Coordinates of C-alpha atoms and ligand atoms in Angstrom, one line a residue:
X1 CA 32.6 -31.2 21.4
X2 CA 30.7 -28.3 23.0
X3 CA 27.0 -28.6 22.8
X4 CA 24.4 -25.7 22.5
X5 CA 21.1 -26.9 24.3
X6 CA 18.7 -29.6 23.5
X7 CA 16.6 -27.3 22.9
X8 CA 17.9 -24.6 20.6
X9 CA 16.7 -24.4 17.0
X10 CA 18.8 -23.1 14.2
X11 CA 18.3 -22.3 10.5
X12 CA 18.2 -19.6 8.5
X13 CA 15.7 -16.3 7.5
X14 CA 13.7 -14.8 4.7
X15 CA 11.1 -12.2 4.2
X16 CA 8.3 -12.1 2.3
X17 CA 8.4 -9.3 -0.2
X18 CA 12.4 -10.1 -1.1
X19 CA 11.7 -13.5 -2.0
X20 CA 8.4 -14.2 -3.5
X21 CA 7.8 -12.3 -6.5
X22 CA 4.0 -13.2 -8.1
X23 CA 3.5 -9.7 -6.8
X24 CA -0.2 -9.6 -8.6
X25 CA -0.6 -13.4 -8.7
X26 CA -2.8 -15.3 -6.9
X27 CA -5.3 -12.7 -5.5
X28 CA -2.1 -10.4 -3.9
X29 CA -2.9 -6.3 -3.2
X30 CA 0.3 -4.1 -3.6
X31 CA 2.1 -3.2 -0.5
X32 CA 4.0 0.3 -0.3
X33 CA 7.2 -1.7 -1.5
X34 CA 5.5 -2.0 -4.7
X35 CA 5.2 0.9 -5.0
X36 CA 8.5 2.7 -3.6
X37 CA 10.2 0.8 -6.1
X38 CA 8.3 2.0 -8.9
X39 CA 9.5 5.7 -8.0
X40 CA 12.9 6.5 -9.8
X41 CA 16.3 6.5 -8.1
X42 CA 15.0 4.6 -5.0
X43 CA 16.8 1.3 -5.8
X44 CA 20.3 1.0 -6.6
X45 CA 19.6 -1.3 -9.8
X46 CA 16.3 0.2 -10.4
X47 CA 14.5 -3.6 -9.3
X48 CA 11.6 -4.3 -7.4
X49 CA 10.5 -7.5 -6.2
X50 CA 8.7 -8.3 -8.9
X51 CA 10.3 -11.8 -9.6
X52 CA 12.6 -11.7 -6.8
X53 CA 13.6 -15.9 -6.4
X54 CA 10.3 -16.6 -7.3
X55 CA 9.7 -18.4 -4.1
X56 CA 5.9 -18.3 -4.6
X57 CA 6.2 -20.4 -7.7
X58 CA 9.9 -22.4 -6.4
X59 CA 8.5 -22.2 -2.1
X60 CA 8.8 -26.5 -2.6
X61 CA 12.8 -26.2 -3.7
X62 CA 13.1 -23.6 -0.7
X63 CA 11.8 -26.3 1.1
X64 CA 13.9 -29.2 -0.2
X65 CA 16.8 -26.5 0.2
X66 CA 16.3 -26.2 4.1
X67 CA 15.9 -30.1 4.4
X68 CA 19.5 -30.6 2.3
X69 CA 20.6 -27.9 4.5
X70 CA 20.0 -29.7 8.1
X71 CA 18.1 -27.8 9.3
X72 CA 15.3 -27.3 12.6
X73 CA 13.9 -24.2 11.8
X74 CA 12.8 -21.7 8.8
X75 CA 11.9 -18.1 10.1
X76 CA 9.5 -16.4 6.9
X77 CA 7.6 -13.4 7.0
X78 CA 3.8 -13.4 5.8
X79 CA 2.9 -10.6 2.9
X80 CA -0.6 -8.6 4.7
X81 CA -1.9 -8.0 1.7
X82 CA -1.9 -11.5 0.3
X83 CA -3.6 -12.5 3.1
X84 CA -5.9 -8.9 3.1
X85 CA -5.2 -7.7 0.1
X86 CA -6.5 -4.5 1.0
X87 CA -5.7 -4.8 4.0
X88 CA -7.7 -3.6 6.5
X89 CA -10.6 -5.2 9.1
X90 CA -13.6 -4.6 7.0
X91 CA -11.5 -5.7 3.8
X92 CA -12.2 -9.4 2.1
X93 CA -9.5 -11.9 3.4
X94 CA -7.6 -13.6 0.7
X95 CA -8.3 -18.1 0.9
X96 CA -5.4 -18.2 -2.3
X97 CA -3.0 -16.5 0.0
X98 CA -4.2 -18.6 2.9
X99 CA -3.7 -21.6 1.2
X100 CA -0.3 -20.8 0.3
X101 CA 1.1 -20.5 3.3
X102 CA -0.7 -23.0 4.8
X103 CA 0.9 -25.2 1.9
X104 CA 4.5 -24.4 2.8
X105 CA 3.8 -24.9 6.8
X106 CA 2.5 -28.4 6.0
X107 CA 5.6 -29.1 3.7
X108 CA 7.9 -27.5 6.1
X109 CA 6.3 -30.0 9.3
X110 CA 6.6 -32.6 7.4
X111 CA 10.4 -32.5 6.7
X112 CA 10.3 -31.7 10.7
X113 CA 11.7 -27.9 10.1
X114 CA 9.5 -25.4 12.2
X115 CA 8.2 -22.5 11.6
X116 CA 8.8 -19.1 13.1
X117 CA 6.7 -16.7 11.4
X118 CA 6.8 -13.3 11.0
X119 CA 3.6 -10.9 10.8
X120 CA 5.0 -8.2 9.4
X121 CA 8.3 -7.4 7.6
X122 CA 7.7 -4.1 6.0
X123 CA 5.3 -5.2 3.4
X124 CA 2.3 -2.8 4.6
X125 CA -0.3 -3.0 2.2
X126 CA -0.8 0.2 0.2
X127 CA -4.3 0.4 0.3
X128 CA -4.0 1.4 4.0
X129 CA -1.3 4.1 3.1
X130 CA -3.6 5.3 1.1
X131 CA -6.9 4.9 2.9
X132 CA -5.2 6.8 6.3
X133 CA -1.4 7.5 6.1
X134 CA -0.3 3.5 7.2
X135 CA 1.6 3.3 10.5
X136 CA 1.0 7.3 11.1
X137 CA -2.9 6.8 12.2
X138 CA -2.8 5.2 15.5
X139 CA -6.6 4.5 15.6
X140 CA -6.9 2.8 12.4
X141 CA -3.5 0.8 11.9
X142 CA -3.4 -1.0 15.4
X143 CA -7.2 -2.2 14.6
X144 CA -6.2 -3.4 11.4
X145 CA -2.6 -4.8 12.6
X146 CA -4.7 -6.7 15.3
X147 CA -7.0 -7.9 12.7
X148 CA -4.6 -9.2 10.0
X149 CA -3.0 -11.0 13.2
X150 CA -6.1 -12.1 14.3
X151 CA -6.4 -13.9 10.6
X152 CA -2.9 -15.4 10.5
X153 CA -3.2 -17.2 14.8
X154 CA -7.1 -18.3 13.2
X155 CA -5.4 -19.6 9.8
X156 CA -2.2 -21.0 11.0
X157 CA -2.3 -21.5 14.6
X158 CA -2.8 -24.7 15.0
X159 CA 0.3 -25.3 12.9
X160 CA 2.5 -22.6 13.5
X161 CA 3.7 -21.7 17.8
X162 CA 6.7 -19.1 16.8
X163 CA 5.3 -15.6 16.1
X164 CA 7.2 -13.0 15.4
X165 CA 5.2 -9.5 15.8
X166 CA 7.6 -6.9 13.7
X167 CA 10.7 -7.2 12.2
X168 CA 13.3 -4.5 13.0
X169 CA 11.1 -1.7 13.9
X170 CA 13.8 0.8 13.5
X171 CA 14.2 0.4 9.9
X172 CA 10.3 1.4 9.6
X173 CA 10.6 4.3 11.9
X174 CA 14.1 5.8 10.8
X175 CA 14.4 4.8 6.6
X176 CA 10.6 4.5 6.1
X177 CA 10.0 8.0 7.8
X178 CA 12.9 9.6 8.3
X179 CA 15.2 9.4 5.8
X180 CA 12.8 8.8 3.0
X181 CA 15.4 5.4 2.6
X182 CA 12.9 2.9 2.5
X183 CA 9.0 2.7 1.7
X184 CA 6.7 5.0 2.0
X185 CA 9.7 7.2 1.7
X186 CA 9.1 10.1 3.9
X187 CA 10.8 12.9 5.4
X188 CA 10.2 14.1 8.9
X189 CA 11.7 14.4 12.6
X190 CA 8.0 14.5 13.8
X191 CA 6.9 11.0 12.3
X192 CA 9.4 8.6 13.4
X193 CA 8.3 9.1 16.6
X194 CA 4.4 9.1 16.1
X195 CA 5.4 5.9 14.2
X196 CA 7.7 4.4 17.1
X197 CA 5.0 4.9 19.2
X198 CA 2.0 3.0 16.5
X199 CA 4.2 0.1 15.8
X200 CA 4.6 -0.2 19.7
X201 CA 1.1 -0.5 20.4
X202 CA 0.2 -2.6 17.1
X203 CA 2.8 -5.1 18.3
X204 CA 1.1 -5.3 22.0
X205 CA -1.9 -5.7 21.2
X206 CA -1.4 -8.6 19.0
X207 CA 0.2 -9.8 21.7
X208 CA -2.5 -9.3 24.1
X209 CA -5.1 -11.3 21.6
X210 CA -2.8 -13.7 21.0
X211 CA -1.9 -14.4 25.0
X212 CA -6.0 -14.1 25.6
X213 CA -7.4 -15.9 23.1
X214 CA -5.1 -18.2 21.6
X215 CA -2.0 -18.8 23.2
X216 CA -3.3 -21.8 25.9
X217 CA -5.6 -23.4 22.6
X218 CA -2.1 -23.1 20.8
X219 CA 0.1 -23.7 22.9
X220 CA 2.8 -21.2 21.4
X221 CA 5.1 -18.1 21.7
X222 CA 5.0 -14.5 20.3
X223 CA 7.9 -11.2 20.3
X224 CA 9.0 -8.7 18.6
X225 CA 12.4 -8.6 16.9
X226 CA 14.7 -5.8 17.2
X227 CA 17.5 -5.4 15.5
X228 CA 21.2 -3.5 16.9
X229 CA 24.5 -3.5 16.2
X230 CA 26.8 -3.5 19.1
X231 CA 28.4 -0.2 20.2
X232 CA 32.0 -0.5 20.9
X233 CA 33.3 3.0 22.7
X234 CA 36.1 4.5 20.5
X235 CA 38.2 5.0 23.7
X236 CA 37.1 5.0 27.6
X237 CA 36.7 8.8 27.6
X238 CA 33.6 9.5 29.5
X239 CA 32.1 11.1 26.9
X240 CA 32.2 8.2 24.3
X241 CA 31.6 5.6 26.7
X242 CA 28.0 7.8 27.2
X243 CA 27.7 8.1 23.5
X244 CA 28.0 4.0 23.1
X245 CA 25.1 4.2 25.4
X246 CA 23.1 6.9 23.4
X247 CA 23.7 4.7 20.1
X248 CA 22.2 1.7 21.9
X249 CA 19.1 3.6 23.6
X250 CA 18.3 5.0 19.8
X251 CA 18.3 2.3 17.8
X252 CA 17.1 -0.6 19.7
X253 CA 15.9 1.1 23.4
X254 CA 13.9 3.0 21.9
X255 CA 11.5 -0.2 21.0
X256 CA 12.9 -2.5 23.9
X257 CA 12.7 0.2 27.1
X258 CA 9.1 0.9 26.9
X259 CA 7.8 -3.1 25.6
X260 CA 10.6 -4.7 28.8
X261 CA 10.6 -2.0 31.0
X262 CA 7.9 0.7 30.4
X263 CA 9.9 4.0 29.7
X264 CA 11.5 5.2 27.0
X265 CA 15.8 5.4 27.2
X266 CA 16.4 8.8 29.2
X267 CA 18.9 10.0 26.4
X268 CA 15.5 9.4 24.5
X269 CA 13.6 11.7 26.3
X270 CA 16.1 14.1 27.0
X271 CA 16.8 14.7 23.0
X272 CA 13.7 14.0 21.1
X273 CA 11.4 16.1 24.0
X274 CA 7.7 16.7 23.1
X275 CA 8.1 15.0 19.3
X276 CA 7.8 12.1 21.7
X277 CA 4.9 10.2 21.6
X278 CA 4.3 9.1 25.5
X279 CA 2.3 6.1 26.2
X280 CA -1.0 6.7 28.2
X281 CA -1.0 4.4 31.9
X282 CA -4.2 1.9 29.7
X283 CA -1.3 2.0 27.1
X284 CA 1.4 1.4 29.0
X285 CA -0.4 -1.7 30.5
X286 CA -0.8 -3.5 27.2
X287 CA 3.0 -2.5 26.4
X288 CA 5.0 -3.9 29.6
X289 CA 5.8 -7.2 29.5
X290 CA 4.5 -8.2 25.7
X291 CA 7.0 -10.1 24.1
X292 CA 7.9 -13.7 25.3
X293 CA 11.5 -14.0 23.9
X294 CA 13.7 -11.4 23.0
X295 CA 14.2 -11.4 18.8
X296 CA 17.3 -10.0 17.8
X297 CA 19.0 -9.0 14.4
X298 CA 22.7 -8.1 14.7
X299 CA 24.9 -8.0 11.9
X300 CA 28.0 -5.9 12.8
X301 CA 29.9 -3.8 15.6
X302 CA 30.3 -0.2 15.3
X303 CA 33.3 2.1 17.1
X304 CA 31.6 5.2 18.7
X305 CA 32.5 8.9 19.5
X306 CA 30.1 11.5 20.4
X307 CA 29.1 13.9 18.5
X308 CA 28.0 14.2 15.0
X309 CA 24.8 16.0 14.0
X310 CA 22.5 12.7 13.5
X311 CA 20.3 13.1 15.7
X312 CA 18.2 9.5 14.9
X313 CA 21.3 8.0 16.1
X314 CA 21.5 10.2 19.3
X315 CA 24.5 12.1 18.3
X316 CA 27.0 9.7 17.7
X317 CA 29.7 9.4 15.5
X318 CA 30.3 5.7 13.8
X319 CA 32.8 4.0 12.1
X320 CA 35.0 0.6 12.0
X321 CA 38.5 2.7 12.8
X322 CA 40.1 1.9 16.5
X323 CA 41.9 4.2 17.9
X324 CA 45.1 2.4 16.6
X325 CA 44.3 2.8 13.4
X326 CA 42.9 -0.8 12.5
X327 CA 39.7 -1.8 11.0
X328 CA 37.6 -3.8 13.3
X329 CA 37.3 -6.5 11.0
X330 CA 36.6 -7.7 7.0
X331 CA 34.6 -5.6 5.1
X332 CA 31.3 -6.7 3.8
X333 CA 29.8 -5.4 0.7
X334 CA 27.7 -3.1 2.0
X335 CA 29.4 0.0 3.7
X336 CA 27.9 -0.7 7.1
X337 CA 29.0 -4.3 7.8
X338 CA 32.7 -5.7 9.2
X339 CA 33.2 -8.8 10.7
X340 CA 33.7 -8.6 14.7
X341 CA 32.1 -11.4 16.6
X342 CA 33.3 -10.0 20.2
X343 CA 30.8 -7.7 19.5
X344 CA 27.9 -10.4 19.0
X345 CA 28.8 -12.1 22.3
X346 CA 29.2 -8.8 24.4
X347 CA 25.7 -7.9 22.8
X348 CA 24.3 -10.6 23.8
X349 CA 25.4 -10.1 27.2
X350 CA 24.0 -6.9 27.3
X351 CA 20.7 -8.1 26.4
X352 CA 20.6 -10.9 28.7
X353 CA 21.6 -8.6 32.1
X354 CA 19.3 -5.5 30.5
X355 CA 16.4 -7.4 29.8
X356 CA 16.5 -10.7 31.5
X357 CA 14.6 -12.7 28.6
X358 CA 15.8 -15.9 26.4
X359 CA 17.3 -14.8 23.1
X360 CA 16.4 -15.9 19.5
X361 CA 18.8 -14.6 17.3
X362 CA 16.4 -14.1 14.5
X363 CA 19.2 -12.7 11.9
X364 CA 23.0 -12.6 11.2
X365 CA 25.5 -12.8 8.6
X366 CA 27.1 -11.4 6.1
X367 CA 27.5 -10.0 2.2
X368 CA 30.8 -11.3 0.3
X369 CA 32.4 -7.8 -1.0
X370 CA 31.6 -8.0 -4.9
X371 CA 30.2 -11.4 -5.0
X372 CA 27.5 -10.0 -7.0
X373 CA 30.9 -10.0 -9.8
X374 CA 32.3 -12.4 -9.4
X375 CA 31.0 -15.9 -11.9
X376 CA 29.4 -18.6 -10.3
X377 CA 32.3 -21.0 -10.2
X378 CA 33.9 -18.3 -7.8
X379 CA 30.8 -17.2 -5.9
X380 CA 30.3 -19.8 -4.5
X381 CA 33.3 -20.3 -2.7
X382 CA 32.5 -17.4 -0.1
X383 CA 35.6 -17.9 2.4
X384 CA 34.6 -14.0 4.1
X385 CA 31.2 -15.2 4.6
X386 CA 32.7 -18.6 6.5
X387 CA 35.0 -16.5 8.1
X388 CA 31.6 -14.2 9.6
X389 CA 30.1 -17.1 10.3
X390 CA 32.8 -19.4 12.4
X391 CA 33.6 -16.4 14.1
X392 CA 29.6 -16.0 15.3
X393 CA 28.6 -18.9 15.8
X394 CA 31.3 -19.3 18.7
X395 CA 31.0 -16.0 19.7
X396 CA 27.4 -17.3 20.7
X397 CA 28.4 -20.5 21.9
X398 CA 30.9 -19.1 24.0
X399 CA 28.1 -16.2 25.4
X400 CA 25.9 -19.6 26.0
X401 CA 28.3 -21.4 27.8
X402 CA 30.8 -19.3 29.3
X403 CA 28.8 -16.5 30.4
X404 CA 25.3 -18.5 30.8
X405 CA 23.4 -16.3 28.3
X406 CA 20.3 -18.1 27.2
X407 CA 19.9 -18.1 23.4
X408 CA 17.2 -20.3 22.2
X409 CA 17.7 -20.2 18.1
X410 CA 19.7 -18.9 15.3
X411 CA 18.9 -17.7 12.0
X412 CA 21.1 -16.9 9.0
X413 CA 20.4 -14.3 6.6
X414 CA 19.7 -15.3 4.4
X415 CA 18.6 -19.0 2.9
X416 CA 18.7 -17.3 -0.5
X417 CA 20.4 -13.9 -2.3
X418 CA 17.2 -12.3 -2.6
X419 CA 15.6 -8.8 -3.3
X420 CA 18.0 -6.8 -0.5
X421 CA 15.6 -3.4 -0.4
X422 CA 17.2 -0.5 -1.5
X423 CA 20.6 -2.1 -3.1
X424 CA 18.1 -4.3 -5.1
X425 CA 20.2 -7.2 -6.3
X426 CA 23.7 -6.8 -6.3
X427 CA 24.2 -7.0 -2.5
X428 CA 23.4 -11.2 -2.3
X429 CA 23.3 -12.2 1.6
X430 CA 22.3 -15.8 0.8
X431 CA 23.9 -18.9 1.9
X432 CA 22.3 -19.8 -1.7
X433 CA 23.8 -18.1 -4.7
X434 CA 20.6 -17.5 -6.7
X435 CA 21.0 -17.0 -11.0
X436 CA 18.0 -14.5 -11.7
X437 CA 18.2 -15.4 -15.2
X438 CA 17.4 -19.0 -14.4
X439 CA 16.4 -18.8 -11.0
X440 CA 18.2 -22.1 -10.6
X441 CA 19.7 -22.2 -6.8
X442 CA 23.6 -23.2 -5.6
X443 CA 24.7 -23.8 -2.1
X444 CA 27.3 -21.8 -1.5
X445 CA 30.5 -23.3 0.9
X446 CA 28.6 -21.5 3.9
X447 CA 26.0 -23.1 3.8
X448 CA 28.1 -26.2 4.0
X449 CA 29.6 -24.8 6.7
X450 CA 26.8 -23.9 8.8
X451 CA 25.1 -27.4 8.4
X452 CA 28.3 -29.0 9.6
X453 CA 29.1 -26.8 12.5
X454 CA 25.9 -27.2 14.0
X455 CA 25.6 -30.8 13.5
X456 CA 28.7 -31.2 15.8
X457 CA 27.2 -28.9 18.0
X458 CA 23.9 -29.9 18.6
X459 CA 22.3 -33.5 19.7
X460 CA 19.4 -34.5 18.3
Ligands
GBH1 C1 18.1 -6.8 7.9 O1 18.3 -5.5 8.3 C2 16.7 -7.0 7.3 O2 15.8 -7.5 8.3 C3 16.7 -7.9 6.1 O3 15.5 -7.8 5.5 C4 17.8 -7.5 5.2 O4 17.8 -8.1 4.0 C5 19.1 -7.8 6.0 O5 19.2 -7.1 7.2 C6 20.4 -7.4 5.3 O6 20.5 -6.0 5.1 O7 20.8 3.3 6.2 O8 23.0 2.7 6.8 O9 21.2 1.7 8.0 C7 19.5 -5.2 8.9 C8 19.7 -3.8 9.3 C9 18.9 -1.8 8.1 C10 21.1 -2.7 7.8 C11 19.0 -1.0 6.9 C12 21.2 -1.8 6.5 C13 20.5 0.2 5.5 C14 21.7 1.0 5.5 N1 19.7 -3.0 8.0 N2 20.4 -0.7 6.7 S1 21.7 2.2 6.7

């Protein structure tokens, strides 16, 4: 049977705040999720992560999960202000949090899964919101970004050689500050930018320490992931053609142009004009060229017309209707997710000829419409989530072998249902159907799936 590389690593993705709960246990400062989810009407359910799967307290049956699971790899994000619980360079570093983490590395190496790590998956601690306005003070939050890194290479380096700098970027720029969606819950067209521009920098200058100071003791790899969903023109109209373009410069060139190539997307500039937040020529020399692999998140396809009057987007119309009529594939839970893998491998593609770096794909998959309904017995048997994966999972292969894309690793989202942001807990992504009530954990037929499909198609 077709084999992906000796090489590649696959398993599957969590992040810190929607999984560990223990939010004031064990020395842990609040982060600004803690706190968006105390203010009313900003989660569907009215959750928090409070208790989430309780992965601080259960991290060992997450572990024996992954192992019964097959797999190579386990991609986890870090909470900062476990670690600092306040946060910032002059603040007390925390050993409990330290010692966690450094707990479920060991446990992790010794069932032979490896880490990839994430720094930072939304969870800023909300002492520095407070202290000076979080990602929006450039002088202060890429010193203390580069500090809390600094921390995490010293604490875990020797263990750990995948970093992952940010997660999705554009979620933190557009929901965070933009659409008031996700925490801190702002609303402006003047801070997305300033914070485009912050996160940027905070992510290449990690980079730089980690490149000058640890990477040849270490001996490992640091990027960024980005996340985009693949922009399928609604017809070959020039106009729509361009706006596919435009969709793909603001949500994910809007990171990747100015960290692979040093400029921002032209449609970019040309739109957002002096609310741009340009990169000074010292800048830009720290910014080119930092990021070793090319993270990617990619859930879905989206059919494209211009127009519109969204301008985070760049003006374009989206939806899952062709022009002859059909849905592009089945509909996930969540409003913005179908199933079309001929998007995934034609995204990859793009990536590969835009940006010319190997590919982790750090997240994919999918959420069973009203699973969160359905009783366990049922749940569990998640054929639309199979469907999603079988269909991805070749659309990669084929990208790997037929058109000689190099992707390195996959990750499903997610091991577990877990905390999913704003929907709180009825949208479950997990591969694991999680009972909150018991916080006892199933494996669902996906995960079956997944196990078996890339046993047959890796060697060991
Ligand atoms: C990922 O984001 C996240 O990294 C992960 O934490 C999350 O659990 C997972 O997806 C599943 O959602 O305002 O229309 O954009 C994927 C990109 C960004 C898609 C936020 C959903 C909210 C709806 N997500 N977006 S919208």
């Amino acid at each position: 049977m077709a084999q992906l590389p000796s090489d590649f690593v696959w398993g599957f993705a969590t992040a810190s705040y929607q999984i560990e709960g223990s939010t004031t246990a064990g020395g842990r400062g609040p982060s600004i999720w803690d706190s968006f989810c105390k203010t009313p009407g900003k989660i569907r359910d009215g959750s928090s992560g409070d208790t989430a799967t309780d992965s601080y307290r259960l991290w060992r049956e997450d572990v024996e999960l992954l192992k019964s699971y097959g797999v190579k790899a386990y991609r986890f994000s870090l909470s900062w202000s476990r670690i600092i619980p306040l946060g910032g360079r002059g603040d007390p570093v925390n050993g409990e949090g330290i010692s966690f983490y450094r707990s479920l590395i060991e446990e992790l190496l010794k069932n032979d899964i490896v880490p990839f790590i994430t720094l930072y998956h939304w969870d800023l601690p909300q002492a520095l919101d407070e202290r000076y306005g979080g990602w929006l003070n450039k002088e202060e939050i890429v010193k203390d970004y580069v500090n809390y890194a600094k921390v995490c290479f010293e604490a875990f380096g020797d263990l750990v050689k995948n970093w992952i700098t940010h997660n999705e970027p554009w979620a933190v720029t557009i929901l965070g500050y933009e659409k008031g969606a996700f925490a801190p819950g702002h609303q402006s067209n003047t801070e997305p930018w300033i914070v485009n521009h912050n996160l940027i920098l905070a992510h290449a200058h990690a980079v730089k320490l980690y490149r000058e100071q640890y990477k040849q003791a270490q001996g490992g790899q640091i990027g960024i992931t980005l996340d985009c969903h693949w922009q399928l023109p609604y017809d070959d109209s020039p106009e729509n053609v361009a706006a596919a373009q435009r969709g793909i410069d603001f949500k994910l060139g809007r990171f990747a142009d100015p960290i692979y190539k040093g400029t921002y997307p032209a449609s970019v500039i040309e739109i957002i004009g002096d609310r741009l937040v340009y990169f000074s020529p010292e800048e830009l020399a720290v910014v080119v060229g930092s990021s070793d692999f090319f993270g990617l998140n990619t859930y879905t396809t989206q059919v494209v017309k211009a127009g519109g009057d969204d301008e985070s987007n760049g003006f374009v119309k989206t939806g899952f209707t062709r022009q002859d009529g059909s849905q592009l594939g089945t509909q996930a839970h969540v409003p913005w997710l179908q199933t079309y893998p001929p998007g995934f491998r034609l995204l990859l593609n793009y990536l590969w000829d835009s940006y010319k770096l190997p590919i982790y794909v750090t997240e994919n998959g999918f959420t069973v419409k009203d699973e969160n309904s359905l009783p366990l017995e049922e749940a569990i048997h998640d054929a639309d989530r199979i469907e999603y994966f079988h269909g991805y999972v070749n659309a990669m292969l084929q990208a790997i072998q037929e058109d000689n894309v190099p992707v390195k690793g996959y990750f499903g989202w997610s091991l577990l249902d877990n905390f999913e942001w704003a929907d709180g807990y009825q949208t479950r992504f997990g591969v694991t159907y999680v009972d909150y009530t018991t916080q006892k954990r199933y494996p669902k037929d996906s995960a079956r799936f997944l196990k078996k499909w890339f046993s047959e198609h890796t060697s060991e």
